[in-house]
Short mmCIF file of C-alpha atoms in Angstrom, two decimals:
data_model
loop_
_atom_site.label_atom_id
_atom_site.label_comp_id
_atom_site.label_asym_id
_atom_site.label_seq_id
_atom_site.Cartn_x
_atom_site.Cartn_y
_atom_site.Cartn_z
CA MET A 248 83.23 102.73 95.63
CA SER A 249 86.32 103.53 97.65
CA GLU A 250 89.83 102.54 96.75
CA ALA A 251 91.71 99.73 98.46
CA PRO A 252 92.64 100.61 102.05
CA GLU A 253 95.97 102.36 102.49
CA VAL A 254 98.75 100.40 104.21
CA LYS A 255 101.15 102.30 106.44
CA ARG A 256 104.83 101.74 105.72
CA VAL A 257 107.77 101.80 108.08
CA LYS A 258 111.17 102.86 106.78
CA LEU A 259 114.00 100.44 107.35
CA SER A 260 117.04 102.18 108.72
CA ASP A 261 120.23 101.19 106.97
CA ASP A 262 122.41 103.61 108.91
CA ALA A 263 122.48 102.16 112.42
CA GLU A 264 124.75 99.28 113.25
CA PRO A 265 123.05 95.85 113.39
CA GLY A 266 123.80 95.39 117.07
CA VAL A 267 121.94 98.51 118.18
CA ARG A 268 118.78 98.37 116.05
CA GLU A 269 116.19 98.30 118.76
CA GLU A 270 113.30 98.44 116.27
CA LEU A 271 113.87 94.75 115.56
CA LYS A 272 112.21 94.04 118.91
CA ASP A 273 109.04 95.85 117.88
CA PRO A 274 106.77 93.60 115.76
CA GLU A 275 104.95 96.65 114.42
CA LYS A 276 108.14 97.70 112.65
CA LEU A 277 108.82 94.34 111.05
CA ARG A 278 106.95 95.52 107.97
CA ILE A 279 107.26 93.41 104.84
CA GLU A 280 105.16 94.65 101.96
CA SER A 281 103.85 92.17 99.41
CA ILE A 282 104.16 93.23 95.78
CA LEU A 283 100.87 91.96 94.38
CA ALA A 284 99.35 91.91 90.92
CA ASP A 285 97.07 94.85 90.15
CA GLU A 286 94.04 92.58 90.17
CA TYR A 287 94.44 92.27 93.94
CA THR A 288 94.88 95.97 94.65
CA LYS A 289 92.38 97.60 92.31
CA GLN A 290 88.62 97.67 92.27
CA ILE A 291 86.79 95.07 90.22
CA ALA A 292 85.90 96.37 86.76
CA MET A 293 82.21 96.75 86.03
CA ILE A 294 80.19 95.71 82.98
CA GLU A 295 76.76 96.84 81.83
CA VAL A 296 73.99 94.25 81.71
CA CYS A 297 70.29 94.33 80.89
CA VAL A 298 68.08 93.26 83.78
CA GLY A 299 64.38 92.51 83.86
CA SER A 300 61.76 92.54 86.60
CA VAL A 301 60.12 89.48 88.09
CA ALA A 302 56.81 90.31 89.77
CA ASP A 303 56.31 86.97 91.47
CA SER A 304 59.28 84.99 92.82
CA LYS A 305 57.45 81.71 92.27
CA HIS A 306 58.13 82.10 88.54
CA LEU A 307 61.91 82.02 89.08
CA SER A 308 62.04 78.22 89.18
CA LYS A 309 60.91 78.19 85.54
CA LEU A 310 62.47 81.44 84.42
CA VAL A 311 66.08 80.86 85.53
CA PRO A 312 66.67 77.50 83.74
CA ALA A 313 64.93 78.80 80.60
CA LEU A 314 67.13 81.90 80.46
CA ALA A 315 70.18 79.73 81.08
CA LYS A 316 69.43 77.97 77.79
CA ILE A 317 68.35 81.02 75.79
CA LEU A 318 70.79 83.61 77.17
CA PRO A 319 73.57 81.79 79.06
CA LEU A 320 75.82 84.02 81.18
CA THR A 321 79.01 82.42 79.91
CA SER A 322 81.27 85.31 80.94
CA LEU A 323 79.45 86.07 84.20
CA GLN A 324 79.47 82.72 85.96
CA HIS A 325 80.65 84.44 89.14
CA LEU A 326 77.32 86.29 89.49
CA LYS A 327 74.05 85.07 90.83
CA ARG A 328 71.45 85.58 88.15
CA VAL A 329 68.77 86.95 90.48
CA ASN A 330 69.32 90.00 92.69
CA ARG A 331 67.90 90.48 96.15
CA ASP A 332 65.20 92.81 94.83
CA GLY A 333 63.94 90.21 92.36
CA THR A 334 65.54 91.68 89.25
CA ILE A 335 67.22 89.15 87.00
CA ILE A 336 70.16 89.44 84.60
CA LEU A 337 69.11 88.92 80.99
CA ALA A 338 72.49 89.40 79.26
CA PRO A 339 75.45 91.78 78.96
CA VAL A 340 74.45 94.79 76.88
CA GLU A 341 77.06 94.25 74.17
CA GLU A 342 76.26 90.57 73.90
CA LEU A 343 72.54 91.25 73.67
CA ASN A 344 73.04 93.87 70.97
CA ARG A 345 75.06 91.40 68.91
CA LYS A 346 72.44 88.72 69.33
CA LEU A 347 69.48 90.95 68.46
CA GLY A 348 71.17 92.90 65.70
CA ASP A 349 70.17 96.40 64.68
CA GLY A 350 66.47 95.49 64.42
CA ALA A 351 63.76 97.50 62.76
CA GLU A 352 63.87 101.27 62.82
CA ASN A 353 62.41 102.87 65.97
CA GLU A 354 62.08 99.51 67.72
CA THR A 355 63.57 99.41 71.23
CA THR A 356 65.80 96.69 72.62
CA ALA A 357 62.91 95.58 74.82
CA VAL A 358 60.67 95.01 71.81
CA LEU A 359 63.36 93.10 69.95
CA LEU A 360 64.08 91.00 73.04
CA GLN A 361 60.40 90.16 73.45
CA ALA A 362 60.28 88.86 69.91
CA TYR A 363 63.50 86.89 70.39
CA LEU A 364 62.36 85.23 73.61
CA ARG A 365 59.00 84.31 72.09
CA SER A 366 60.73 82.73 69.11
CA GLU A 367 62.59 80.38 71.45
CA GLY A 368 59.31 79.00 72.76
CA LEU A 369 60.53 78.20 76.29
CA LEU A 370 58.67 80.94 78.21
CA ASP A 371 55.06 82.03 78.52
CA LYS A 372 54.09 85.31 76.91
CA SER A 373 53.12 86.81 80.28
CA LEU A 374 56.57 86.08 81.74
CA ILE A 375 58.30 87.57 78.71
CA ASP A 376 56.17 90.70 78.79
CA GLY A 377 56.85 91.16 82.51
CA LEU A 378 60.58 90.77 82.03
CA CYS A 379 60.83 93.23 79.17
CA ALA A 380 58.43 95.83 80.50
CA GLY A 381 60.71 96.80 83.34
CA MET A 382 63.99 96.19 81.53
CA LYS A 383 66.87 98.52 82.44
CA ILE A 384 70.64 98.70 82.28
CA VAL A 385 72.79 98.35 85.41
CA SER A 386 76.48 97.83 86.12
CA VAL A 387 77.68 94.60 87.72
CA PRO A 388 81.18 93.22 88.54
CA ALA A 389 82.81 91.90 85.38
CA THR A 390 85.03 89.40 87.20
CA GLN A 391 84.98 87.44 90.41
CA PRO A 392 86.42 89.24 93.47
CA LEU A 393 89.72 87.82 94.67
CA LEU A 394 89.92 89.39 98.11
CA ARG A 395 87.47 90.11 100.88
CA TRP A 396 87.58 93.91 100.47
CA GLN A 397 86.68 93.56 96.79
CA TYR A 398 83.85 91.20 97.61
CA ASP A 399 82.42 93.55 100.23
CA LEU A 400 82.27 96.31 97.62
CA VAL A 401 80.81 94.45 94.65
CA ASN A 402 78.46 92.22 96.61
CA SER A 403 76.57 95.33 97.71
CA VAL A 404 75.97 96.05 94.01
CA TRP A 405 75.05 92.56 92.87
CA PRO A 406 75.34 89.20 94.68
CA CYS A 407 78.35 87.25 93.49
CA LYS A 408 80.40 84.18 94.29
CA PHE A 409 83.51 84.45 96.41
CA HIS A 410 86.04 81.85 97.52
CA PRO A 411 88.31 83.18 100.29
CA ASN A 412 92.02 82.47 99.96
CA ARG A 413 93.85 82.84 103.27
CA HIS A 414 97.27 83.05 101.69
CA ASN A 415 96.29 85.87 99.33
CA GLU A 416 94.48 87.70 102.12
CA ALA A 417 97.64 87.52 104.23
CA LEU A 418 99.71 88.81 101.31
CA TYR A 419 97.36 91.76 100.86
CA THR A 420 97.29 92.68 104.55
CA ASN A 421 101.05 92.10 104.90
CA THR A 422 100.47 89.53 107.65
CA LEU A 423 101.89 86.47 105.91
CA PHE A 424 104.89 86.25 108.23
CA ASP A 425 104.69 85.86 111.98
CA LYS A 426 106.99 87.79 114.31
CA HIS A 427 109.77 85.22 114.15
CA GLU A 428 109.67 84.89 110.36
CA ALA A 429 109.56 88.66 109.85
CA HIS A 430 112.51 89.08 112.21
CA GLN A 431 114.47 86.48 110.25
CA HIS A 432 113.75 88.15 106.90
CA ARG A 433 114.71 91.51 108.37
CA GLN A 434 118.00 90.13 109.68
CA ILE A 435 119.01 88.83 106.26
CA MET A 436 118.15 92.15 104.65
CA GLU A 437 120.17 93.93 107.35
CA LEU A 438 123.06 91.65 106.36
CA CYS A 439 122.66 92.62 102.69
CA LEU A 440 122.67 96.33 103.52
CA TRP A 441 125.71 95.95 105.76
CA LEU A 442 127.60 94.03 103.08
CA GLY A 443 126.64 96.77 100.62
CA LYS A 444 128.39 99.31 102.82
CA GLN A 445 131.52 97.16 102.85
CA GLU A 446 131.38 97.22 99.04
CA LYS A 447 130.98 101.01 98.84
CA GLY A 448 127.29 100.92 98.04
CA ARG A 449 127.30 98.21 95.40
CA PRO A 450 124.11 96.15 95.10
CA ILE A 451 124.29 92.97 97.16
CA GLY A 452 122.30 89.74 96.85
CA VAL A 453 122.05 86.80 99.22
CA CYS A 454 120.44 83.48 98.32
CA VAL A 455 119.23 81.29 101.18
CA ASN A 456 117.68 77.87 101.55
CA PRO A 457 114.57 78.25 103.76
CA ARG A 458 114.27 74.49 104.07
CA LEU A 459 117.48 74.51 106.08
CA GLY A 460 116.83 77.39 108.44
CA SER A 461 117.71 80.11 105.89
CA ARG A 462 121.20 78.78 105.37
CA ILE A 463 123.11 81.07 103.01
CA ALA A 464 123.86 79.23 99.76
CA ALA A 465 125.39 82.10 97.78
CA ILE A 466 126.34 85.78 97.93
CA GLY A 467 126.56 87.99 94.86
CA VAL A 468 127.85 91.53 94.35
CA GLY A 469 126.84 93.70 91.40
CA ARG A 470 129.74 94.70 89.16
CA SER A 471 128.04 96.25 86.16
CA GLU A 472 130.88 98.78 85.88
CA GLN A 473 133.07 95.85 84.83
CA HIS A 474 130.55 94.19 82.52
CA PRO A 475 127.07 95.36 81.45
CA VAL A 476 125.49 92.00 82.30
CA TRP A 477 127.04 91.66 85.75
CA HIS A 478 124.06 93.01 87.62
CA CYS A 479 123.79 91.77 91.19
CA PRO A 480 121.05 89.15 90.62
CA MET A 481 122.87 87.81 87.56
CA VAL A 482 126.09 87.41 89.53
CA LEU A 483 124.15 85.84 92.41
CA ILE A 484 122.51 83.30 90.10
CA ASP A 485 125.92 82.41 88.75
CA MET A 486 127.24 81.96 92.28
CA VAL A 487 124.32 79.58 92.97
CA ALA A 488 125.40 77.68 89.86
CA VAL A 489 128.93 77.49 91.24
CA SER A 490 127.52 75.90 94.40
CA GLN A 491 126.07 73.24 92.09
CA SER A 492 129.39 72.64 90.32
CA GLY A 493 128.50 74.98 87.45
CA GLY A 494 128.81 78.69 86.84
CA ILE A 495 130.21 80.77 83.99
CA TRP A 496 131.87 83.82 85.50
CA ASN A 497 132.94 82.73 88.97
CA ARG A 498 135.50 80.02 89.53
CA LEU A 499 136.63 80.26 93.13
CA PRO A 500 139.93 78.53 93.90
CA SER A 501 140.29 76.10 96.79
CA THR A 502 141.25 77.79 100.03
CA SER A 503 142.71 76.89 103.36
CA THR A 504 139.18 76.26 104.59
CA GLY A 505 139.21 72.98 102.71
CA GLY A 506 137.66 73.79 99.33
CA PRO A 507 134.07 74.21 98.23
CA LEU A 508 132.78 70.97 99.76
CA ARG A 509 133.58 70.90 103.46
CA GLU A 510 133.38 68.39 106.28
CA ASP A 511 129.95 69.65 107.30
CA GLY A 512 128.61 68.30 103.99
CA PHE A 513 127.78 71.68 102.45
CA HIS A 514 129.14 73.30 99.30
CA TYR A 515 130.72 76.73 99.85
CA GLY A 516 131.54 77.48 96.22
CA GLY A 517 128.82 80.14 95.99
CA ILE A 518 130.34 82.26 98.76
CA GLU A 519 133.59 84.11 98.43
CA PRO A 520 135.73 83.35 101.50
CA ARG A 521 136.15 87.08 102.11
CA TYR A 522 132.42 87.58 102.59
CA GLU A 523 132.14 84.57 104.86
CA ARG A 524 134.98 85.96 106.98
CA LEU A 525 133.45 89.46 107.11
CA VAL A 526 130.04 88.16 108.13
CA ARG A 527 131.43 85.91 110.84
CA GLU A 528 133.52 88.75 112.24
CA GLN A 529 130.49 91.06 112.35
CA TYR A 530 127.70 88.64 113.28
CA GLY A 531 129.43 85.66 114.82
CA GLU A 532 127.43 82.46 114.30
CA LEU A 533 124.11 84.22 113.65
CA PHE A 534 124.12 83.08 110.02
CA SER A 535 124.92 79.61 108.69
CA PHE A 536 126.61 79.03 105.34
CA GLY A 537 126.78 76.43 102.60
CA ALA A 538 124.56 74.99 99.89
CA GLU A 539 123.37 71.43 99.60
CA PRO A 540 125.57 69.57 97.14
CA ILE A 541 124.00 67.95 94.11
CA ARG A 542 123.72 64.17 94.20
CA ASN A 543 122.34 61.29 92.16
CA GLY A 544 119.31 59.95 94.00
CA GLY A 545 118.96 58.85 97.58
CA THR A 546 117.94 61.00 100.52
CA THR A 547 120.31 62.38 103.12
CA ALA A 548 119.90 63.85 106.57
CA LEU A 549 120.81 67.25 105.14
CA ALA A 550 118.02 67.25 102.63
CA ARG A 551 115.16 65.95 104.76
CA ASP A 552 112.74 68.74 105.59
CA GLU A 553 110.64 69.00 108.75
CA SER A 554 107.69 67.11 107.28
CA GLY A 555 109.90 64.23 106.17
CA ASP A 556 108.28 64.23 102.72
CA SER A 557 110.36 63.23 99.73
CA ASP A 558 110.47 65.24 96.55
CA ASN A 559 112.91 65.91 93.76
CA LEU A 560 114.87 68.46 95.81
CA ILE A 561 115.36 65.90 98.54
CA LYS A 562 116.18 63.09 96.15
CA TYR A 563 118.50 64.90 93.78
CA GLY A 564 119.58 67.98 95.70
CA PRO A 565 119.32 71.60 94.54
CA TYR A 566 118.33 72.54 90.99
CA LEU A 567 119.04 76.14 89.96
CA CYS A 568 117.29 78.36 92.57
CA THR A 569 114.31 76.06 93.07
CA GLY A 570 113.00 76.50 96.61
CA TYR A 571 115.48 79.28 97.38
CA ASP A 572 114.70 82.77 98.68
CA VAL A 573 116.68 85.71 97.27
CA TYR A 574 117.36 88.94 99.17
CA LEU A 575 118.50 91.98 97.19
CA THR A 576 119.46 95.45 98.34
CA HIS A 577 117.96 96.86 95.13
CA GLU A 578 114.87 96.05 93.10
CA PRO A 579 115.92 94.01 90.04
CA CYS A 580 115.54 95.25 86.48
CA ILE A 581 113.57 93.36 83.83
CA MET A 582 116.58 91.35 82.72
CA CYS A 583 117.37 90.25 86.26
CA ALA A 584 113.75 89.63 87.23
CA MET A 585 113.37 87.36 84.21
CA ALA A 586 116.62 85.58 85.06
CA LEU A 587 115.20 84.91 88.52
CA THR A 588 112.12 83.48 86.84
CA HIS A 589 114.20 81.14 84.69
CA SER A 590 116.14 80.15 87.80
CA ARG A 591 112.84 79.15 89.45
CA VAL A 592 113.44 81.14 92.61
CA ARG A 593 110.80 80.81 95.34
CA ARG A 594 110.60 84.36 96.73
CA VAL A 595 112.41 87.65 96.22
CA PHE A 596 112.87 90.32 98.91
CA TYR A 597 114.36 93.74 98.18
CA HIS A 598 114.83 97.06 99.96
CA HIS A 599 115.66 99.97 97.63
CA LEU A 600 113.24 100.84 94.84
CA ASN A 601 114.59 101.07 91.31
CA ALA A 602 112.18 103.74 90.09
CA HIS A 603 113.17 103.85 86.40
CA VAL A 604 113.81 100.19 85.56
CA GLY A 605 112.54 98.17 88.54
CA ALA A 606 110.61 95.09 87.42
CA LEU A 607 109.03 94.06 90.72
CA GLY A 608 106.72 96.99 91.35
CA SER A 609 108.28 100.23 90.09
CA LEU A 610 108.08 99.93 86.30
CA VAL A 611 106.32 96.59 85.89
CA LYS A 612 105.37 93.59 88.01
CA LEU A 613 107.02 90.89 85.97
CA HIS A 614 106.55 88.23 88.63
CA THR A 615 102.76 88.50 88.29
CA ILE A 616 102.54 87.79 84.54
CA LYS A 617 100.28 84.75 84.27
CA GLU A 618 101.71 83.61 80.94
CA LEU A 619 105.09 82.81 82.51
CA ASN A 620 105.65 79.14 83.27
CA HIS A 621 107.08 80.00 86.69
CA ARG A 622 106.13 82.79 89.04
CA TYR A 623 107.58 83.77 92.38
CA GLU A 624 106.36 86.00 95.19
CA ALA A 625 107.99 89.40 95.67
CA PHE A 626 108.27 91.51 98.82
CA ARG A 627 109.79 94.81 99.80
CA ILE A 628 111.29 95.04 103.26
CA LEU A 629 110.74 98.61 104.42
#
C-alpha cells in the first residue's frame, strides 16, 4: 500500500508589508494546513485472521449466523465476514490460538478447529470440513477506515464498512475554508506577524470571536524573559480573562478612551490601548475590537448569532475562551497547549513551528488526545 498523498505547502511571507501582499488575491496560496491525529494520516494497521473456504454460496445463510455465535468477531465489527471470493473470516489468529489452546502434539490448527466447531453442534460436518480444509492466514484491516483514501486501500484487501465524514475529509484535504474564510484567517495571521515585528520578534497571540465577524477580544505578547510562565498563549489567556473582569497578571488602567467597557457595548480590557492604536494606524478599520461583556442571563443584540439560536454563550456571555479562535505566531509548547485546552478554545492557528517543544504537531499533537475532556482543532497557516 502507498502512503497518504503528499500535500504541497506554500510559504507565508512575513517580510512584505501587508498592503502589498499580492498573493492574498490568489486562492491557491491561501493554504491552511490541518494538524490531524495520526490515525487520519497513516495507513490502517493490519491484523492476521484465519479464513476458510466456502464452496457453495448457498451455505452462507446458515454458516454466517452460526459462526457469529461460535466465533463472534467482537473486535472486527467493521469488516464484512465474507469476502468477494467466498472466503470467510473464522477468527483473528491470536484469538483463535487462545481459544483452542496448545492442543495435542503434531495436530494443526485446522484439526483443532474442526474438533472445536463439531463440539458446538451448530454446523454440519461437511460444512466444517470444507471450512477447515482450505483454511489459511491473511491480513485484514484492524480498525475501520476514517477517510476515503484509507478506505480505498483497505477495501481492496477485504470489504469493510465506511461512513464518510465531510468535515474530516475537508480537514485532510485542507479544503475546510472557502476563499473568503481563508483570506480572513490569513489576514489575522498577517496582523500577528506584523505585531511581532513591532515587538522585536516576540511571540504574539490574538484571540477573536468568530461569532461576531472575527472581532478581536484580546491580544497577548510573550514575555518569558520576565517570567518563565509568561509564554504568549498564557499571557493571551490572561488577557481574555481581563476582558471578562478577571485576570491575574494584567490589570489595565482606565484610559482616555473611556475604560474597558465602551459605548459600543464591548469590553476592551483584553487589549492594551497601544496595540489598538498601532493596528488602527496600520490597518485602519479592517479589524474590529472588543469582547462581549459577561452578563447574568438574557439575550442581547450583540450576542445573537446568525442562526438566532440561544445557547449558554448567548445567555450568559463569554466563558473563558469558549467559542474563540486563537492565532499565534509560534506553535505553543505543551504547557500552553494544555492551557488552551483548559480554556476551552475552539480553534488554534499558528505560523512558526516550534521544532523542539511544539505541542501541536512538532513534538506531540496534544489537541488530538482522546482522553482529554475538551479538544480543539489546530491549523498551521503557511
